[in-house]
Amino acid sequence: MGDRILAVWALGVVLSLGFSTNATAAEKLMKFMVKDGAIAKSLTGKPGDATKGRKLAISRKQGNCLACHKMPIPEQPFHGEVGPELNGVAGRLSEGQIRAMIVNPKMANPNTIMPAFYRNEGFTRVLKKFKGKAMLSASQVEDLVAYTMTLK
Amino acid sequence: MKNHFQGILMGAVVVGLSGFAGIASSAEMTYKAGDRSSGYTYATKETQGIQDDDIANPAYVYVDDGEALWSKVDGKAGKSCASCHAVDSAMLSDVGTRYPVYNAKLGKLQSLEQKINQEREEKMVAKPYKWESGSMLAMTIYMRNQSKGKPMNVSIDGPVIPFFEAGKKFYDQKRGQLDMSCANCHVDNAGNRIRANLLTEGQSNGFPTYRLKWQKPGSIHRRFRGCNKQVRATPYGYGSDEYVNLELYVAWRGRGLSVETPAVRN
């Protein structure tokens, strides 16, 4: 209880000092077009970095794809069993389909447990700290697309 | 603030056998009822061993504390629980299987914690316990422990129906930035690993449960708050109507499983 009051108070101070650019209002996302279940174009207009993408897939704070997917990342001990194994996925899906899957898998399957990594609204009771924010930035999504495309 | 998604994944390492048949150390325990399994069946042999041994189980001191509180006079009326309820009363032997229950005067469900505080305020004229306090945990652990081995058996009939429906709706609602429902993890993925954590059916028959990660027992509402926060959803308050309704629904999901209080989990 005390925590919540403190948090509201702190936010008020931040707002009144004009520091807060993203704590309340939804952050702007890059525009993208979905066609036939795919997002053909890079969100940033540039290709991503597969090495960074691999790191994000491991990171418990950000991508954390390993939470649910088995991936060819042998140095990590625990791979999730919630989603399909991703090794070989680039042979099954196009780059645009993979991008759409990471951006918002609910477009393909509204009931999937997989989170949308590039969506910032339409959620229920998001913690204040994450309100209006997407889990990943556009360039992080592209890094993950680039890495996932190496899983042939 | 702690990153909660990270929280689940960094939690204690669980290396259990999913679907373990459950050869109980005490023959009366039912760890599987129909298609439902207690979290006990997913726990490691080691964790099961701690739960099975009343001396090794660190939550047993709460059973003793609760027993002492039961007959301790408190409040302006000069009464203890024992002034009105015999220690061997039928009420005490099955109360742990039945709550939350419908309270006609309140027109809604009441959890065991809320019933205890109602008795304290109305009958004993004593101060209510704070939800997650040592005294409340001792009293609820002591009371539920009197029902250990008996099947979970909440009523979902008559006036309870709308509250049950609300609990079910809560359970199936996706929440938080990760946009996951309780059912996504505990129905669709029970038995699957989410990184290092083995997901169970999320049954409540062991609560208040001693969590090795907490180094302390906690109420079922504490667990609900943790599960809400790990998907980056704003939790509800201890004793909120939302959580009491959810508690009923979760207890019904575990119908027939033995009360295990105080259980031990990762």
Short mmCIF file of C-alpha atoms in Angstrom, two decimals:
data_model
loop_
_atom_site.label_atom_id
_atom_site.label_comp_id
_atom_site.label_asym_id
_atom_site.label_seq_id
_atom_site.Cartn_x
_atom_site.Cartn_y
_atom_site.Cartn_z
CA MET A 1 0.00 0.00 0.00
CA GLY A 2 2.67 2.44 1.09
CA ASP A 3 4.63 1.46 -1.99
CA ARG A 4 1.80 2.33 -4.28
CA ILE A 5 1.27 5.76 -2.75
CA LEU A 6 4.98 6.43 -2.98
CA ALA A 7 5.05 5.35 -6.62
CA VAL A 8 2.14 7.64 -7.52
CA TRP A 9 3.77 10.48 -5.68
CA ALA A 10 7.11 9.90 -7.39
CA LEU A 11 5.44 9.81 -10.78
CA GLY A 12 3.68 13.08 -9.99
CA VAL A 13 7.02 14.70 -9.23
CA VAL A 14 8.54 13.34 -12.40
CA LEU A 15 5.64 14.63 -14.46
CA SER A 16 5.66 18.04 -12.88
CA LEU A 17 9.35 18.38 -13.60
CA GLY A 18 8.65 17.35 -17.17
CA PHE A 19 11.11 14.47 -17.24
CA SER A 20 8.68 11.76 -18.06
CA THR A 21 8.49 11.07 -21.73
CA ASN A 22 7.16 7.55 -21.59
CA ALA A 23 5.86 6.63 -18.15
CA THR A 24 2.22 7.25 -19.00
CA ALA A 25 1.63 7.96 -22.68
CA ALA A 26 2.08 5.05 -25.08
CA GLU A 27 5.45 5.08 -26.74
CA LYS A 28 5.27 5.44 -30.49
CA LEU A 29 5.97 2.26 -32.41
CA MET A 30 7.34 2.11 -35.93
CA LYS A 31 4.61 1.65 -38.54
CA PHE A 32 4.42 -1.75 -40.18
CA MET A 33 2.17 -3.59 -42.58
CA VAL A 34 0.89 -7.11 -42.14
CA LYS A 35 0.02 -9.02 -45.28
CA ASP A 36 -0.89 -12.73 -45.43
CA GLY A 37 0.33 -13.22 -41.88
CA ALA A 38 3.73 -11.69 -42.61
CA ILE A 39 5.52 -8.38 -42.08
CA ALA A 40 7.77 -8.30 -45.11
CA LYS A 41 9.76 -5.13 -44.40
CA SER A 42 12.27 -4.52 -41.62
CA LEU A 43 10.73 -2.36 -38.86
CA THR A 44 13.79 -0.13 -38.90
CA GLY A 45 14.42 -0.26 -42.65
CA LYS A 46 17.72 -1.95 -41.86
CA PRO A 47 18.77 -5.58 -41.36
CA GLY A 48 19.28 -6.72 -37.78
CA ASP A 49 22.40 -8.11 -36.10
CA ALA A 50 22.17 -11.88 -35.56
CA THR A 51 24.87 -11.90 -32.86
CA LYS A 52 22.93 -9.38 -30.79
CA GLY A 53 19.76 -11.36 -31.51
CA ARG A 54 21.28 -14.52 -30.06
CA LYS A 55 22.16 -12.62 -26.89
CA LEU A 56 18.60 -11.29 -26.64
CA ALA A 57 17.19 -14.79 -27.05
CA ILE A 58 19.21 -15.82 -23.97
CA SER A 59 18.65 -12.67 -21.90
CA ARG A 60 16.22 -13.25 -19.08
CA LYS A 61 15.42 -9.55 -19.00
CA GLN A 62 14.58 -8.95 -22.62
CA GLY A 63 13.91 -11.48 -25.35
CA ASN A 64 14.09 -14.59 -23.21
CA CYS A 65 12.98 -16.83 -26.06
CA LEU A 66 14.75 -19.69 -24.25
CA ALA A 67 12.06 -19.48 -21.56
CA CYS A 68 9.76 -21.32 -23.93
CA HIS A 69 11.79 -22.60 -26.89
CA LYS A 70 14.56 -25.13 -27.28
CA MET A 71 17.24 -23.49 -29.45
CA PRO A 72 20.73 -24.43 -30.65
CA ILE A 73 22.34 -22.61 -27.71
CA PRO A 74 24.19 -25.45 -25.98
CA GLU A 75 25.96 -23.32 -23.38
CA GLN A 76 22.65 -22.51 -21.71
CA PRO A 77 21.40 -25.29 -19.42
CA PHE A 78 17.63 -24.72 -19.34
CA HIS A 79 15.54 -24.50 -22.46
CA GLY A 80 11.79 -24.12 -22.21
CA GLU A 81 9.28 -26.70 -23.38
CA VAL A 82 6.30 -24.40 -23.85
CA GLY A 83 6.74 -23.63 -27.56
CA PRO A 84 8.08 -25.58 -30.55
CA GLU A 85 11.81 -26.17 -31.00
CA LEU A 86 13.17 -23.28 -33.08
CA ASN A 87 16.03 -25.09 -34.77
CA GLY A 88 14.89 -25.38 -38.39
CA VAL A 89 12.22 -22.71 -38.13
CA ALA A 90 13.82 -20.61 -40.88
CA GLY A 91 13.20 -23.52 -43.23
CA ARG A 92 9.54 -23.62 -42.25
CA LEU A 93 8.72 -19.91 -42.16
CA SER A 94 9.62 -16.86 -44.24
CA GLU A 95 11.43 -13.88 -42.74
CA GLY A 96 8.18 -11.91 -42.84
CA GLN A 97 6.30 -14.65 -41.03
CA ILE A 98 9.00 -14.83 -38.35
CA ARG A 99 8.89 -11.05 -37.92
CA ALA A 100 5.10 -11.14 -37.55
CA MET A 101 5.44 -13.94 -35.00
CA ILE A 102 7.83 -11.91 -32.85
CA VAL A 103 5.92 -8.62 -33.26
CA ASN A 104 2.57 -10.12 -32.28
CA PRO A 105 1.86 -13.87 -32.40
CA LYS A 106 -1.72 -13.15 -31.33
CA MET A 107 -2.43 -12.06 -34.89
CA ALA A 108 -2.04 -15.71 -35.94
CA ASN A 109 -3.38 -17.35 -32.77
CA PRO A 110 -5.29 -15.17 -30.30
CA ASN A 111 -4.96 -17.73 -27.51
CA THR A 112 -1.23 -18.41 -27.78
CA ILE A 113 0.84 -18.04 -24.62
CA MET A 114 3.66 -16.42 -26.61
CA PRO A 115 3.88 -12.72 -25.74
CA ALA A 116 3.77 -9.98 -28.36
CA PHE A 117 7.19 -8.36 -28.27
CA TYR A 118 6.29 -5.30 -30.31
CA ARG A 119 2.94 -4.15 -29.06
CA ASN A 120 2.22 -1.49 -26.45
CA GLU A 121 -1.52 -1.43 -25.86
CA GLY A 122 -4.59 -3.59 -25.51
CA PHE A 123 -3.31 -5.33 -22.34
CA THR A 124 -5.14 -5.89 -19.05
CA ARG A 125 -3.73 -4.30 -15.87
CA VAL A 126 -0.16 -3.79 -16.99
CA LEU A 127 2.17 -2.77 -14.13
CA LYS A 128 2.62 1.00 -14.18
CA LYS A 129 6.30 0.68 -14.96
CA PHE A 130 5.57 -1.07 -18.26
CA LYS A 131 2.46 0.84 -19.30
CA GLY A 132 2.47 2.02 -22.88
CA LYS A 133 5.71 0.20 -23.59
CA ALA A 134 6.57 -2.65 -25.89
CA MET A 135 8.80 -5.41 -24.56
CA LEU A 136 11.44 -4.82 -27.24
CA SER A 137 12.51 -1.95 -29.47
CA ALA A 138 12.19 -2.15 -33.26
CA SER A 139 15.93 -2.73 -33.66
CA GLN A 140 15.89 -5.50 -31.04
CA VAL A 141 13.06 -7.18 -32.95
CA GLU A 142 15.18 -6.99 -36.10
CA ASP A 143 18.18 -8.48 -34.28
CA LEU A 144 15.98 -11.40 -33.23
CA VAL A 145 14.61 -11.80 -36.76
CA ALA A 146 18.18 -11.91 -38.08
CA TYR A 147 19.19 -14.52 -35.50
CA THR A 148 16.07 -16.63 -36.01
CA MET A 149 16.73 -16.61 -39.78
CA THR A 150 20.04 -18.40 -39.08
CA LEU A 151 18.09 -21.38 -37.63
CA LYS A 152 17.79 -23.26 -40.88
CA MET B 1 11.95 -2.70 -8.96
CA LYS B 2 12.69 -6.31 -9.70
CA ASN B 3 12.08 -7.62 -13.17
CA HIS B 4 9.39 -10.22 -12.68
CA PHE B 5 9.63 -12.07 -15.95
CA GLN B 6 13.22 -12.56 -14.99
CA GLY B 7 11.92 -13.55 -11.57
CA ILE B 8 10.23 -16.74 -12.72
CA LEU B 9 13.18 -17.78 -14.75
CA MET B 10 15.78 -17.11 -12.11
CA GLY B 11 13.79 -18.88 -9.42
CA ALA B 12 15.10 -21.90 -7.66
CA VAL B 13 16.14 -24.67 -9.98
CA VAL B 14 13.45 -27.31 -10.09
CA VAL B 15 14.53 -30.73 -11.26
CA GLY B 16 11.51 -32.88 -10.60
CA LEU B 17 9.89 -35.75 -12.41
CA SER B 18 6.70 -34.61 -14.01
CA GLY B 19 3.77 -36.85 -13.36
CA PHE B 20 5.50 -38.75 -10.55
CA ALA B 21 2.99 -41.29 -9.30
CA GLY B 22 3.13 -40.12 -5.71
CA ILE B 23 4.03 -42.94 -3.35
CA ALA B 24 2.94 -41.17 -0.22
CA SER B 25 4.92 -41.50 2.95
CA SER B 26 1.69 -41.34 4.92
CA ALA B 27 -0.79 -43.66 3.29
CA GLU B 28 -3.86 -41.44 3.67
CA MET B 29 -2.61 -38.66 1.40
CA THR B 30 -4.23 -38.27 -2.04
CA TYR B 31 -1.84 -36.50 -4.37
CA LYS B 32 -3.84 -37.35 -7.49
CA ALA B 33 -7.62 -37.15 -7.79
CA GLY B 34 -9.15 -37.80 -11.19
CA ASP B 35 -7.16 -35.74 -13.69
CA ARG B 36 -5.83 -33.42 -10.97
CA SER B 37 -2.41 -33.54 -9.36
CA SER B 38 -0.96 -31.75 -6.40
CA GLY B 39 2.19 -29.65 -6.80
CA TYR B 40 3.72 -32.34 -4.57
CA THR B 41 3.81 -34.74 -7.53
CA TYR B 42 5.98 -32.28 -9.49
CA ALA B 43 8.37 -31.55 -6.64
CA THR B 44 11.80 -33.14 -6.29
CA LYS B 45 12.22 -36.12 -3.98
CA GLU B 46 14.23 -33.83 -1.76
CA THR B 47 11.48 -31.22 -1.44
CA GLN B 48 8.89 -33.96 -0.92
CA GLY B 49 11.10 -35.34 1.83
CA ILE B 50 11.11 -32.03 3.67
CA GLN B 51 7.32 -31.83 3.46
CA ASP B 52 6.87 -35.44 4.60
CA ASP B 53 8.93 -35.02 7.73
CA ASP B 54 7.10 -32.91 10.32
CA ILE B 55 10.38 -32.19 12.07
CA ALA B 56 12.30 -31.14 8.95
CA ASN B 57 9.35 -29.12 7.61
CA PRO B 58 10.22 -25.56 8.65
CA ALA B 59 6.55 -24.50 8.66
CA TYR B 60 5.63 -26.86 11.50
CA VAL B 61 6.60 -24.24 14.07
CA TYR B 62 3.59 -22.31 12.75
CA VAL B 63 1.33 -25.25 13.60
CA ASP B 64 2.59 -25.09 17.18
CA ASP B 65 2.28 -21.29 17.31
CA GLY B 66 -1.26 -21.50 15.95
CA GLU B 67 -2.22 -24.09 18.51
CA ALA B 68 -0.99 -21.77 21.26
CA LEU B 69 -2.87 -18.80 19.77
CA TRP B 70 -6.04 -20.90 19.62
CA SER B 71 -6.35 -20.91 23.40
CA LYS B 72 -4.76 -17.55 24.10
CA VAL B 73 -7.19 -14.98 25.49
CA ASP B 74 -7.07 -11.77 23.50
CA GLY B 75 -9.28 -8.68 23.20
CA LYS B 76 -11.81 -6.83 25.32
CA ALA B 77 -14.25 -9.75 25.60
CA GLY B 78 -11.65 -11.79 27.50
CA LYS B 79 -12.03 -14.79 25.20
CA SER B 80 -9.92 -17.12 23.10
CA CYS B 81 -11.02 -19.29 20.18
CA ALA B 82 -11.04 -22.19 22.66
CA SER B 83 -13.64 -20.39 24.79
CA CYS B 84 -16.19 -21.19 22.06
CA HIS B 85 -14.69 -24.04 20.02
CA ALA B 86 -13.38 -27.32 21.44
CA VAL B 87 -9.99 -28.26 20.03
CA ASP B 88 -11.47 -31.55 18.79
CA SER B 89 -14.55 -29.87 17.29
CA ALA B 90 -15.93 -31.08 13.97
CA MET B 91 -15.62 -27.51 12.70
CA LEU B 92 -11.88 -27.54 13.17
CA SER B 93 -11.42 -30.91 11.52
CA ASP B 94 -12.87 -29.92 8.13
CA VAL B 95 -12.63 -26.15 7.98
CA GLY B 96 -9.47 -26.41 5.90
CA THR B 97 -11.33 -28.24 3.13
CA ARG B 98 -14.28 -25.86 2.79
CA TYR B 99 -13.04 -22.26 2.54
CA PRO B 100 -13.72 -19.79 0.95
CA VAL B 101 -17.44 -20.01 1.82
CA TYR B 102 -20.45 -17.83 1.07
CA ASN B 103 -21.35 -15.46 3.89
CA ALA B 104 -25.02 -14.46 3.63
CA LYS B 105 -24.66 -11.39 5.82
CA LEU B 106 -21.86 -10.02 3.67
CA GLY B 107 -23.48 -11.23 0.45
CA LYS B 108 -20.14 -12.49 -0.81
CA LEU B 109 -17.42 -15.06 -0.24
CA GLN B 110 -15.26 -15.06 2.83
CA SER B 111 -11.80 -16.60 3.03
CA LEU B 112 -10.47 -18.31 6.15
CA GLU B 113 -8.34 -15.27 6.99
CA GLN B 114 -11.41 -13.06 6.80
CA LYS B 115 -13.43 -15.47 8.96
CA ILE B 116 -10.68 -15.48 11.59
CA ASN B 117 -10.65 -11.69 11.67
CA GLN B 118 -14.44 -11.53 11.83
CA GLU B 119 -14.37 -13.78 14.90
CA ARG B 120 -11.64 -11.69 16.47
CA GLU B 121 -13.46 -8.42 15.92
CA GLU B 122 -17.02 -9.52 16.67
CA LYS B 123 -16.66 -12.24 19.28
CA MET B 124 -13.36 -11.43 20.94
CA VAL B 125 -13.36 -7.67 20.41
CA ALA B 126 -9.72 -8.04 19.45
CA LYS B 127 -7.69 -6.38 16.72
CA PRO B 128 -7.74 -8.12 13.33
CA TYR B 129 -4.51 -9.77 12.26
CA LYS B 130 -2.66 -8.33 9.28
CA TRP B 131 -3.01 -10.65 6.27
CA GLU B 132 0.54 -11.89 5.89
CA SER B 133 1.51 -11.54 9.58
CA GLY B 134 3.09 -14.33 11.61
CA SER B 135 -0.06 -14.66 13.72
CA MET B 136 -2.39 -14.96 10.72
CA LEU B 137 -0.08 -17.50 9.07
CA ALA B 138 0.15 -19.45 12.33
CA MET B 139 -3.63 -19.50 12.77
CA THR B 140 -4.41 -20.45 9.16
CA ILE B 141 -1.64 -23.06 9.04
CA TYR B 142 -2.79 -24.56 12.35
CA MET B 143 -6.43 -24.65 11.25
CA ARG B 144 -5.79 -26.11 7.80
CA ASN B 145 -3.34 -28.59 9.26
CA GLN B 146 -6.24 -30.04 11.30
CA SER B 147 -7.73 -31.06 7.92
CA LYS B 148 -4.49 -32.53 6.56
CA GLY B 149 -5.25 -35.61 4.46
CA LYS B 150 -8.91 -34.67 3.94
CA PRO B 151 -10.13 -33.92 0.41
CA MET B 152 -10.52 -30.32 -0.75
CA ASN B 153 -14.25 -29.82 -0.95
CA VAL B 154 -15.47 -26.26 -1.57
CA SER B 155 -19.12 -25.64 -2.36
CA ILE B 156 -19.84 -24.01 -5.70
CA ASP B 157 -23.64 -24.25 -5.55
CA GLY B 158 -26.51 -21.82 -5.06
CA PRO B 159 -25.42 -18.36 -3.97
CA VAL B 160 -21.77 -19.23 -4.67
CA ILE B 161 -22.34 -19.60 -8.42
CA PRO B 162 -21.70 -15.98 -9.49
CA PHE B 163 -18.52 -15.81 -7.38
CA PHE B 164 -17.31 -19.08 -8.85
CA GLU B 165 -17.98 -17.72 -12.34
CA ALA B 166 -16.05 -14.54 -11.53
CA GLY B 167 -13.12 -16.63 -10.30
CA LYS B 168 -13.12 -18.70 -13.46
CA LYS B 169 -13.23 -15.59 -15.60
CA PHE B 170 -10.25 -14.16 -13.73
CA TYR B 171 -8.36 -17.41 -14.24
CA ASP B 172 -8.85 -17.36 -18.00
CA GLN B 173 -8.19 -13.64 -18.51
CA LYS B 174 -4.86 -12.74 -20.09
CA ARG B 175 -3.05 -10.09 -18.09
CA GLY B 176 -0.01 -7.90 -17.98
CA GLN B 177 2.53 -6.92 -20.62
CA LEU B 178 3.23 -10.63 -21.16
CA ASP B 179 -0.48 -11.12 -21.77
CA MET B 180 -0.82 -14.53 -20.13
CA SER B 181 -3.65 -16.11 -18.18
CA CYS B 182 -3.36 -18.46 -15.24
CA ALA B 183 -4.70 -21.17 -17.56
CA ASN B 184 -1.96 -20.53 -20.16
CA CYS B 185 0.63 -21.66 -17.63
CA HIS B 186 -1.21 -23.99 -15.26
CA VAL B 187 -3.69 -25.74 -17.59
CA ASP B 188 -2.11 -25.61 -21.05
CA ASN B 189 1.47 -26.10 -19.85
CA ALA B 190 1.38 -28.06 -16.61
CA GLY B 191 4.32 -30.46 -16.79
CA ASN B 192 6.29 -28.27 -19.19
CA ARG B 193 9.39 -26.40 -18.22
CA ILE B 194 9.42 -22.62 -18.58
CA ARG B 195 13.17 -22.23 -18.71
CA ALA B 196 14.33 -23.75 -15.40
CA ASN B 197 10.90 -23.85 -13.74
CA LEU B 198 8.64 -26.84 -14.03
CA LEU B 199 5.05 -25.64 -14.30
CA THR B 200 2.50 -27.44 -12.13
CA GLU B 201 -1.28 -27.24 -12.16
CA GLY B 202 -1.04 -24.37 -9.67
CA GLN B 203 -3.09 -26.17 -7.02
CA SER B 204 -3.83 -24.56 -3.67
CA ASN B 205 -4.19 -27.63 -1.45
CA GLY B 206 -0.90 -27.01 0.35
CA PHE B 207 -1.47 -23.38 1.36
CA PRO B 208 -0.27 -21.57 3.32
CA THR B 209 2.80 -23.14 1.74
CA TYR B 210 6.41 -22.92 2.83
CA ARG B 211 8.39 -21.75 -0.20
CA LEU B 212 12.09 -22.41 -0.15
CA LYS B 213 12.50 -19.28 -2.25
CA TRP B 214 10.65 -17.16 0.35
CA GLN B 215 12.27 -18.93 3.31
CA LYS B 216 8.85 -18.53 4.89
CA PRO B 217 5.30 -19.71 4.49
CA GLY B 218 2.95 -17.52 2.49
CA SER B 219 -0.77 -17.25 1.85
CA ILE B 220 -2.41 -18.19 -1.43
CA HIS B 221 -3.01 -14.47 -2.07
CA ARG B 222 0.73 -13.86 -1.83
CA ARG B 223 1.21 -16.53 -4.50
CA PHE B 224 -1.49 -14.93 -6.71
CA ARG B 225 0.29 -11.59 -6.43
CA GLY B 226 3.58 -13.19 -7.43
CA CYS B 227 2.04 -14.94 -10.43
CA ASN B 228 0.37 -11.68 -11.52
CA LYS B 229 3.58 -9.69 -11.18
CA GLN B 230 5.71 -12.15 -13.10
CA VAL B 231 3.63 -11.44 -16.20
CA ARG B 232 4.00 -7.73 -15.43
CA ALA B 233 0.39 -7.31 -14.33
CA THR B 234 -0.71 -5.11 -11.44
CA PRO B 235 -1.65 -7.44 -8.59
CA TYR B 236 -4.81 -7.09 -6.49
CA GLY B 237 -4.72 -6.54 -2.74
CA TYR B 238 -4.58 -9.24 -0.07
CA GLY B 239 -8.17 -10.18 0.69
CA SER B 240 -9.58 -8.41 -2.37
CA ASP B 241 -12.88 -9.79 -3.68
CA GLU B 242 -11.10 -10.68 -6.93
CA TYR B 243 -8.59 -12.91 -5.15
CA VAL B 244 -11.16 -14.50 -2.83
CA ASN B 245 -13.25 -15.47 -5.87
CA LEU B 246 -10.12 -16.73 -7.61
CA GLU B 247 -9.19 -18.68 -4.48
CA LEU B 248 -12.54 -20.46 -4.62
CA TYR B 249 -12.10 -21.35 -8.28
CA VAL B 250 -8.56 -22.63 -7.71
CA ALA B 251 -9.72 -24.68 -4.69
CA TRP B 252 -12.45 -26.22 -6.86
CA ARG B 253 -9.88 -27.10 -9.53
CA GLY B 254 -8.11 -29.12 -6.82
CA ARG B 255 -11.24 -30.84 -5.47
CA GLY B 256 -10.48 -34.24 -4.03
CA LEU B 257 -6.78 -33.55 -3.47
CA SER B 258 -5.71 -33.89 0.13
CA VAL B 259 -5.10 -30.78 2.17
CA GLU B 260 -1.30 -30.75 2.64
CA THR B 261 -0.88 -27.66 4.80
CA PRO B 262 1.85 -26.75 5.44
CA ALA B 263 3.22 -27.94 2.08
CA VAL B 264 6.80 -27.30 0.98
CA ARG B 265 7.53 -26.05 -2.52
CA ASN B 266 10.34 -24.44 -4.46
#
